[in-house]
């Protein structure tokens, strides 16, 4: 069965990538400055206490043995303990991750809702004013540093115009029940419309900031693959059967452009999670990005590496999902005729 | 009765005029071949009927049973496309949408005209079977890449004729196919046209294709028509030197094998 083989191959590849990620994380633990034994024993520990911690952590073992321990620990969900919160890193991340996923989901929504139609229109009106305008807007979004754009939006839209809250995830004194960890959803579940709209208002600016640089990329990707589709014979023939323009553009051209588009969107989801590092700090939001920044500033080695691992796993999972989605939208793939992943068009950074 | 009447048609791309005042008519139910070398303007002329190329600007007159198409509104053109004039392209590989089932594509001309899905499907399967696709009802939900070139071209023909147009424009419909399949597809096109009383405007550079297929032949060169004649007359007694040259360039079994075919340069020299 072609489909089963394809899925098995993708799963296996995901496993290989995950293994590589763990190797990388382990190398970072070993080579980065900072002594884990000292960190574990505490700042004021005596030399004897540090030696005891070293013994306990197995740091005197050969590197391969250490790696084996590290790997089995990671597979059991033990990413080590944070020296700052004195909790398991995974538990810390589980607390903050939903907030980041909320931010990424909102940014992705903005990315798709603005970027895809922008790319379609630019392709349809290529070379015309609208195409040029779209290119300029996209370029501005792509070249502006994220933190700077965040500050600018805060200054203009929040501070001057008062349209959005300046920072945070809820207004002063507002609280939501801790159900899913995703504040907008928890606010919705609490049944208080005012609370929900407050949570939503707090989400918009950071999501917009996060999405800005990605919109340009997806718009360019959609534009270039739409140009290819719109010039194809099957589009001309669809017109020749009397199909209307909307049908031609959406059902024929865009439907074909979905394949490269989904590849890029999948990658973008992973990148976005990385960029939350900048956005969450700027907007004082909770999340894995903010957690990582704190961990770096406090020399909290296991927390930093744990965050990297988790972001990496999210990346692997989204790519796996994209591979499966492609199976659905690209019939040629099901018969093993098309390349497993179409080469990404030029607009990819 | 004249179905398609083209009068003094000029087609330009920007400043460059590529078709310089063509007159051509296709009678209802007749098969007319438009012949010429690459770049003679035959495809541009034929495609001007449906006006699918937005970069081309037209002047003159193209009328379909008295309805003027040059300068017609987009909505008028859309009602002509598919239901009155069908189109088949050269390459069946690129003519079909790779991510849609062939059934969806065959049904589309009917569905956009408000025919119920179930009826469209039945008609589509019946037509596909008529066009010689075995196991049509099972293969209806297959994708284009699962078909061979000849079968794909049958699918393209099905899409072009399902809404029962009065005229089919076939732009080099067999050029991309291998020789054995070429003859099958041409015969099929001929049969379907006769059955449905559908006129065909066949564009080709292959005079061998023309002989058994067309009633009339129109020879084009450098964007102008050089000769129009019934097919038997054209082959027996070509008038224009260019036509004679073209016929001389066709390889034949009954000719002295030691004699070379006429080259394009020689045709150019004679035709001036």
XYZ file of C-alpha atoms in Angstrom:
621
model
C 0.000 0.000 0.000
C 1.482 3.278 -1.100
C -0.254 5.368 1.520
C 0.800 3.138 4.403
C 4.383 3.151 3.178
C 4.373 6.907 2.853
C 3.013 7.374 6.366
C 5.490 4.869 7.780
C 8.336 6.675 6.045
C 7.235 10.034 7.418
C 6.917 8.629 10.931
C 10.351 7.091 10.723
C 11.852 10.336 9.448
C 10.192 12.234 12.282
C 11.807 9.795 14.707
C 15.215 10.389 13.127
C 14.796 14.151 13.372
C 13.743 13.817 17.008
C 16.826 11.745 17.766
C 18.999 14.405 16.127
C 17.304 17.013 18.253
C 18.059 15.088 21.449
C 21.696 14.675 20.396
C 21.923 18.397 19.811
C 20.314 19.142 23.156
C 22.712 16.766 24.909
C 25.726 18.376 23.231
C 24.472 21.756 24.392
C 24.155 20.504 27.979
C 27.695 19.156 27.845
C 29.535 21.963 26.119
C 27.764 25.063 27.322
C 29.539 26.914 30.114
C 28.032 26.410 33.550
C 28.418 23.329 35.688
C 25.182 21.351 36.026
C 26.454 19.778 39.238
C 27.045 23.206 40.741
C 23.698 24.408 39.503
C 21.949 21.381 40.981
C 23.769 21.596 44.282
C 22.940 25.242 44.669
C 24.851 28.489 44.630
C 26.274 28.240 48.144
C 27.119 24.530 48.042
C 30.444 23.313 49.357
C 32.878 21.473 47.119
C 31.809 18.211 48.760
C 28.161 18.899 48.021
C 28.973 19.666 44.378
C 30.940 16.421 44.100
C 28.014 14.569 45.631
C 25.642 16.147 43.094
C 28.034 15.206 40.314
C 27.977 11.615 41.505
C 24.169 11.646 41.801
C 23.685 13.137 38.315
C 26.069 10.618 36.801
C 28.298 13.329 35.421
C 31.419 11.232 36.036
C 30.161 8.493 33.714
C 31.507 8.116 30.149
C 29.822 10.433 27.635
C 27.908 7.637 25.909
C 26.510 6.385 29.181
C 25.513 9.919 30.058
C 23.820 10.257 26.693
C 21.933 7.014 27.214
C 20.667 8.294 30.553
C 19.742 11.605 28.984
C 17.896 9.952 26.105
C 15.904 7.594 28.345
C 15.065 10.483 30.635
C 13.834 12.617 27.742
C 11.746 9.759 26.406
C 10.159 9.431 29.839
C 9.375 13.135 29.831
C 12.136 14.073 32.267
C 13.829 17.165 30.876
C 15.613 17.898 34.131
C 14.744 20.402 36.819
C 14.782 24.146 36.673
C 17.269 25.607 39.156
C 15.109 28.662 39.417
C 11.597 27.299 39.969
C 12.859 24.013 41.494
C 10.257 22.170 39.449
C 10.488 19.754 36.578
C 11.143 21.699 33.369
C 8.363 19.808 31.590
C 5.842 20.834 34.256
C 6.959 24.456 33.901
C 6.587 24.308 30.135
C 3.202 22.579 30.362
C 2.021 25.604 32.354
C 3.168 28.190 29.835
C 2.880 26.388 26.500
C -0.911 26.756 26.039
C -0.524 30.518 26.146
C 2.114 30.384 23.391
C 0.020 28.038 21.288
C -2.865 30.490 21.641
C -0.646 33.302 20.393
C 0.694 31.226 17.516
C -2.805 30.063 16.531
C -4.072 33.644 16.482
C -1.050 34.806 14.476
C -1.494 31.914 12.050
C -5.127 32.861 11.564
C -4.147 36.463 10.771
C -1.354 35.172 8.542
C -3.746 33.050 6.477
C -6.634 35.508 6.402
C -4.425 38.368 5.175
C -1.541 36.604 3.431
C -3.414 34.138 1.222
C -5.914 36.568 -0.330
C -3.086 39.098 -0.748
C -1.067 36.541 -2.708
C -4.066 35.481 -4.797
C -4.973 39.055 -5.703
C -1.357 39.953 -6.456
C -1.104 36.984 -8.828
C -4.438 37.758 -10.464
C -3.522 41.410 -10.986
C 0.169 40.841 -11.541
C 2.179 43.814 -12.630
C -0.713 46.133 -11.804
C -0.969 48.648 -8.977
C -2.479 46.149 -6.575
C 0.391 43.726 -7.082
C 2.980 46.446 -6.456
C 1.123 47.693 -3.366
C 0.896 44.161 -1.987
C 4.610 43.713 -2.550
C 5.444 46.930 -0.695
C 3.173 46.070 2.240
C 4.596 42.552 2.390
C 8.155 43.825 2.236
C 7.527 46.302 5.044
C 6.116 43.563 7.226
C 8.978 41.214 6.453
C 11.832 43.636 7.013
C 10.632 45.289 10.198
C 12.253 43.778 13.296
C 9.566 42.052 15.343
C 10.309 43.717 18.676
C 10.464 47.136 17.031
C 7.153 46.620 15.244
C 5.689 45.483 18.576
C 6.873 48.643 20.309
C 5.585 50.781 17.453
C 2.132 49.190 17.560
C 2.065 49.582 21.342
C 2.996 53.229 21.038
C 0.508 54.133 18.326
C -2.479 51.824 18.767
C -2.385 51.385 22.549
C -0.688 54.352 24.095
C -1.781 57.129 21.707
C -5.088 55.877 20.343
C -6.062 53.626 23.240
C -7.524 51.001 20.908
C -5.869 47.994 22.502
C -4.474 47.135 25.945
C -0.756 47.916 26.209
C 0.455 44.563 27.516
C -0.446 41.476 29.497
C -3.125 38.895 28.804
C -5.989 40.233 30.914
C -6.961 43.543 32.481
C -5.842 44.483 35.998
C -7.640 42.340 38.570
C -9.279 40.099 35.954
C -8.913 36.356 36.399
C -10.035 33.299 34.473
C -10.640 29.784 35.786
C -7.690 27.553 34.942
C -9.318 24.974 32.681
C -7.326 24.630 29.477
C -4.545 27.136 30.164
C -5.542 28.995 27.001
C -6.810 32.287 28.377
C -9.276 33.195 25.624
C -10.873 29.762 25.756
C -10.985 29.754 29.565
C -12.565 33.215 29.449
C -15.146 31.933 26.986
C -15.848 28.913 29.191
C -16.311 31.158 32.208
C -19.366 32.571 30.425
C -18.407 36.193 31.016
C -18.497 38.090 27.661
C -16.607 41.075 29.070
C -13.798 38.804 30.227
C -13.658 37.112 26.832
C -13.496 40.357 24.898
C -10.771 41.567 27.243
C -8.736 38.407 26.622
C -9.273 38.790 22.878
C -8.272 42.462 22.919
C -5.066 41.544 24.734
C -4.313 38.908 22.116
C -4.731 40.980 18.941
C -1.635 43.205 19.005
C 0.879 40.491 19.890
C -0.662 38.180 17.302
C -0.490 40.900 14.658
C 3.138 41.604 15.560
C 4.010 37.931 15.349
C 2.170 37.479 12.045
C 3.626 40.536 10.279
C 6.868 38.999 9.064
C 5.162 35.763 8.055
C 2.432 37.375 5.952
C 5.027 38.531 3.437
C 6.404 35.017 2.995
C 3.072 33.269 2.571
C 1.782 36.020 0.269
C 4.835 35.638 -1.989
C 4.547 31.852 -1.959
C 0.862 31.961 -2.847
C 1.533 34.591 -5.517
C 4.206 32.584 -7.294
C 2.319 29.296 -7.231
C -0.910 31.045 -8.246
C 0.865 32.579 -11.253
C 1.943 29.098 -12.322
C -1.579 27.735 -11.911
C -3.318 30.691 -13.556
C -1.108 30.308 -16.643
C -1.756 26.579 -16.884
C -3.735 25.114 -19.782
C -6.302 23.604 -17.426
C -7.219 27.069 -16.202
C -7.666 28.321 -19.780
C -9.746 25.237 -20.554
C -11.853 25.757 -17.439
C -12.592 29.266 -18.727
C -13.356 27.743 -22.134
C -16.095 25.624 -20.558
C -17.773 28.798 -19.352
C -16.662 28.672 -15.717
C -16.838 32.031 -13.926
C -13.699 33.793 -12.711
C -14.289 33.032 -9.027
C -14.632 29.348 -9.795
C -11.573 29.397 -12.028
C -9.422 31.184 -9.439
C -10.572 29.278 -6.348
C -11.529 25.789 -7.495
C -8.850 25.402 -10.145
C -5.889 27.683 -9.482
C -5.946 28.034 -5.688
C -6.769 24.376 -5.209
C -3.509 23.566 -6.997
C -1.572 26.207 -5.092
C -2.600 24.552 -1.801
C 0.202 22.024 -2.074
C 3.191 24.400 -1.840
C 1.146 26.640 0.439
C 0.589 23.956 3.062
C 4.314 23.152 3.104
C 5.190 26.754 3.894
C 2.397 27.171 6.448
C 3.630 24.107 8.304
C 7.157 25.447 8.505
C 5.853 28.847 9.532
C 4.001 27.368 12.478
C 7.281 26.068 13.866
C 9.115 29.329 13.195
C 6.335 31.284 14.857
C 6.767 29.340 18.064
C 10.428 30.375 18.008
C 9.610 34.029 17.376
C 7.330 34.095 20.440
C 10.605 34.655 22.329
C 10.568 38.239 21.042
C 6.838 38.895 21.090
C 6.034 37.549 24.543
C 8.752 39.643 26.136
C 7.590 42.784 24.341
C 3.978 42.304 25.401
C 4.670 40.803 28.857
C 2.820 37.629 28.004
C 3.244 34.265 29.581
C 4.544 31.568 27.260
C 7.397 29.349 26.248
C 9.220 32.286 24.650
C 9.105 34.358 27.799
C 10.032 31.284 29.848
C 13.063 30.759 27.649
C 14.195 34.352 27.931
C 13.993 34.135 31.735
C 15.826 30.822 31.688
C 18.644 32.258 29.580
C 18.991 35.306 31.817
C 19.125 33.090 34.915
C 21.556 30.588 33.432
C 18.876 27.924 33.852
C 20.470 25.412 31.470
C 17.920 22.588 31.615
C 15.050 25.001 31.207
C 16.619 26.505 28.090
C 17.341 23.142 26.502
C 13.966 21.747 27.542
C 12.261 24.643 25.807
C 14.301 24.048 22.662
C 13.338 20.375 22.734
C 9.664 21.158 23.152
C 9.677 23.732 20.337
C 11.510 21.173 18.206
C 8.881 18.534 18.953
C 6.081 20.936 18.032
C 7.949 21.623 14.792
C 8.272 17.906 14.049
C 4.616 17.260 14.815
C 3.358 20.128 12.624
C 5.507 18.933 9.752
C 4.152 15.444 10.163
C 0.628 16.832 10.093
C 1.469 18.810 6.937
C 2.779 15.644 5.298
C -0.486 13.901 6.045
C -2.545 16.874 4.850
C -0.582 16.797 1.589
C -1.558 13.213 1.133
C -5.122 14.424 1.131
C -4.762 17.463 -1.145
C -2.303 16.010 -3.665
C -3.709 12.907 -5.365
C -0.434 12.262 -7.218
C 1.298 11.746 -3.887
C -1.028 8.891 -3.026
C 0.317 6.955 -5.974
C 3.890 7.870 -5.221
C 4.375 9.818 -8.445
C 5.010 13.294 -7.110
C 8.092 14.190 -5.086
C 7.332 13.648 -1.416
C 7.691 17.354 -0.693
C 7.469 19.788 -3.587
C 10.448 22.127 -3.699
C 9.615 25.285 -1.849
C 9.142 28.264 -4.177
C 11.605 31.151 -4.210
C 9.878 33.257 -1.588
C 10.945 31.010 1.280
C 13.432 32.628 3.553
C -25.811 27.487 -43.348
C -22.874 29.372 -41.947
C -22.215 28.790 -38.267
C -19.011 30.723 -37.711
C -18.178 33.735 -39.827
C -14.863 35.512 -39.370
C -14.491 38.768 -41.333
C -11.314 40.843 -41.615
C -10.059 39.628 -38.246
C -6.891 41.328 -37.024
C -5.184 40.225 -33.832
C -2.369 42.165 -32.206
C -0.260 41.778 -29.109
C 0.640 45.308 -28.080
C 2.088 47.019 -31.161
C 2.683 43.773 -33.043
C -0.058 42.562 -35.385
C 0.127 38.793 -35.899
C -3.083 38.129 -37.834
C -3.718 40.577 -40.683
C -7.332 40.519 -41.787
C -8.485 36.905 -41.964
C -11.754 35.804 -43.575
C -13.008 32.359 -42.698
C -16.306 30.598 -42.389
C -17.375 27.269 -40.973
C -20.714 25.827 -41.996
C -23.025 24.173 -39.465
C -21.992 20.556 -39.043
C -18.948 21.007 -41.306
C -15.379 20.073 -40.522
C -12.885 22.704 -41.535
C -9.136 22.357 -41.199
C -6.974 25.399 -40.600
C -3.497 24.509 -41.789
C -0.160 26.258 -41.572
C 3.335 26.091 -40.119
C 4.121 27.086 -36.559
C 3.759 30.837 -36.170
C 1.398 31.206 -39.116
C -1.284 32.599 -36.816
C -3.680 29.653 -37.081
C -3.984 29.087 -33.321
C -4.284 32.781 -32.596
C -7.093 33.035 -35.161
C -8.996 30.089 -33.719
C -8.572 31.173 -30.133
C -9.842 34.635 -31.009
C -13.292 33.043 -31.305
C -13.472 32.388 -27.548
C -11.223 35.329 -26.614
C -9.434 33.506 -23.838
C -6.195 35.427 -24.275
C -6.556 38.756 -22.479
C -3.294 40.080 -23.948
C -4.640 39.867 -27.518
C -6.557 42.804 -28.961
C -8.996 42.077 -31.771
C -10.580 44.038 -34.564
C -12.911 42.954 -37.330
C -15.784 40.577 -36.826
C -16.311 37.093 -35.403
C -19.932 36.075 -35.503
C -21.546 32.886 -34.363
C -24.915 32.443 -36.065
C -25.177 36.185 -36.309
C -24.086 36.923 -32.727
C -21.104 39.277 -32.813
C -18.347 38.160 -30.419
C -15.700 40.843 -30.948
C -16.383 43.455 -28.289
C -19.017 41.273 -26.612
C -19.565 41.593 -22.872
C -17.830 39.118 -20.536
C -21.169 37.572 -19.599
C -22.089 37.035 -23.254
C -18.746 35.395 -23.943
C -19.149 33.161 -20.915
C -22.503 31.930 -22.199
C -20.881 31.084 -25.538
C -17.920 29.281 -23.982
C -18.602 25.618 -23.446
C -22.262 25.585 -24.349
C -21.908 26.836 -27.949
C -18.178 26.518 -28.636
C -15.973 23.826 -27.081
C -12.183 23.768 -27.036
C -9.585 20.983 -27.096
C -5.900 21.725 -26.624
C -2.786 20.028 -27.847
C -1.394 18.555 -24.675
C -3.766 16.425 -22.608
C -1.164 16.310 -19.843
C -1.493 20.009 -19.073
C -5.129 20.368 -20.125
C -6.484 18.559 -17.092
C -6.400 19.826 -13.538
C -4.066 17.433 -11.700
C -5.767 17.666 -8.304
C -9.374 17.149 -9.422
C -10.935 13.867 -10.491
C -11.652 13.602 -14.205
C -15.320 13.093 -13.350
C -15.461 16.418 -11.539
C -13.908 18.097 -14.563
C -16.234 16.417 -17.034
C -19.289 17.340 -14.972
C -18.190 20.936 -14.494
C -19.638 22.397 -17.732
C -23.025 20.923 -16.817
C -22.866 21.754 -13.105
C -22.148 25.435 -13.742
C -25.225 25.467 -15.987
C -27.388 24.237 -13.167
C -27.663 20.557 -14.084
C -28.129 18.343 -11.011
C -24.989 16.461 -9.904
C -26.625 13.070 -10.302
C -27.759 13.719 -13.852
C -24.418 15.334 -14.765
C -22.640 12.258 -13.468
C -24.808 9.896 -15.486
C -24.326 11.919 -18.647
C -20.590 12.197 -17.996
C -20.163 8.461 -17.553
C -22.234 7.714 -20.659
C -20.178 10.148 -22.730
C -16.887 8.800 -21.417
C -17.985 5.282 -22.308
C -19.013 6.489 -25.776
C -15.532 7.977 -26.175
C -14.037 4.555 -25.619
C -12.879 4.728 -22.014
C -13.348 1.224 -20.652
C -14.968 0.813 -17.254
C -16.107 4.442 -17.415
C -18.201 4.436 -14.245
C -15.352 3.099 -12.134
C -12.708 5.305 -13.699
C -14.878 8.418 -13.360
C -13.407 9.215 -9.950
C -9.792 8.658 -10.967
C -7.266 11.449 -11.307
C -5.652 12.552 -14.599
C -2.258 11.024 -13.777
C -3.897 7.612 -13.668
C -4.698 7.807 -17.404
C -2.517 7.402 -20.492
C -2.087 10.249 -22.998
C -4.699 8.973 -25.436
C -7.221 8.331 -22.662
C -6.574 11.781 -21.221
C -7.301 13.372 -24.587
C -10.620 11.490 -24.632
C -11.360 13.032 -21.238
C -10.507 16.489 -22.628
C -12.848 15.855 -25.569
C -15.562 14.780 -23.140
C -15.184 18.055 -21.237
C -15.351 20.018 -24.490
C -18.452 18.338 -25.910
C -20.551 17.427 -22.863
C -22.532 20.678 -22.974
C -23.272 19.937 -26.643
C -21.632 22.882 -28.394
C -22.388 23.624 -32.037
C -18.713 24.156 -32.769
C -15.617 22.398 -31.478
C -12.261 24.104 -31.862
C -9.563 21.446 -31.776
C -6.124 23.019 -31.525
C -3.612 20.368 -32.648
C -5.541 17.726 -30.698
C -3.283 14.851 -31.692
C 0.160 16.413 -31.906
C 1.212 15.367 -28.408
C 0.018 11.783 -28.874
C 1.908 8.878 -30.373
C 1.046 7.967 -33.953
C -1.136 4.942 -33.260
C -3.244 6.862 -30.774
C -3.432 9.915 -33.081
C -5.536 8.054 -35.620
C -7.864 6.650 -32.940
C -8.501 10.065 -31.434
C -9.103 11.677 -34.840
C -11.551 8.952 -35.862
C -13.347 9.370 -32.579
C -13.536 13.129 -33.003
C -14.928 12.594 -36.493
C -17.580 10.118 -35.286
C -18.689 12.293 -32.372
C -18.912 15.361 -34.619
C -21.070 13.512 -37.155
C -23.310 11.982 -34.445
C -23.979 15.306 -32.832
C -24.079 17.403 -35.978
C -21.268 19.410 -34.452
C -18.993 21.564 -36.602
C -15.247 21.228 -36.055
C -12.497 23.734 -36.666
C -9.365 21.609 -36.661
C -6.065 23.417 -36.336
C -3.087 21.417 -37.505
C 0.282 21.608 -39.188
C -0.077 18.028 -40.378
C -1.613 17.750 -43.855
C -1.760 13.991 -43.481
C -4.290 14.478 -40.702
C -6.458 16.733 -42.843
C -7.185 14.425 -45.773
C -9.431 11.936 -44.037
C -10.995 14.367 -41.627
C -12.014 17.682 -43.080
C -14.506 18.881 -45.675
C -12.738 22.160 -46.304
C -9.174 23.301 -45.863
C -7.940 26.794 -45.132
C -4.201 27.389 -45.548
C -2.630 30.157 -43.500
C 0.767 31.741 -43.765
C 2.336 34.752 -42.044
C -1.004 35.730 -40.517
C -2.870 35.687 -43.845
C -5.041 33.145 -45.622
C -3.428 31.979 -48.867
C -5.924 29.395 -50.070
C -9.360 28.016 -49.197
C -10.691 24.915 -50.940
C -12.635 21.690 -50.472
C -10.244 19.013 -49.302
C -10.263 16.854 -52.468
C -9.655 19.855 -54.701
C -6.824 21.133 -52.546
C -4.963 17.852 -52.674
C -5.629 17.294 -56.387
C -5.033 20.767 -57.657
C -3.419 23.194 -55.211
C -3.531 26.763 -56.575
C -1.139 28.735 -54.419
C 2.606 28.011 -54.689
C 2.836 27.805 -50.891
C 0.175 25.109 -50.764
C 2.007 23.199 -53.470
C 5.172 23.500 -51.438
C 3.448 22.252 -48.283
C 2.044 19.247 -50.135
C 5.500 18.558 -51.540
C 6.879 18.440 -47.995
C 4.591 15.562 -46.992
C 6.407 12.217 -47.136
C 4.536 9.688 -49.326
C 4.958 6.006 -50.024
C 4.209 6.281 -53.755
C 6.974 8.778 -54.458
C 10.442 8.026 -55.821
C 12.466 7.330 -52.690
C 15.577 8.838 -54.269
C 13.893 12.220 -54.545
C 14.347 14.603 -51.599
C 11.349 16.236 -49.902
C 10.843 19.944 -50.455
C 12.474 21.984 -47.680
C 10.996 25.042 -46.008
C 13.604 27.220 -47.744
C 12.487 25.931 -51.113
C 8.849 26.596 -50.242
C 9.798 30.116 -49.162
C 11.675 30.709 -52.428
C 8.758 29.571 -54.577
C 5.992 31.223 -52.548
C 7.873 34.510 -52.213
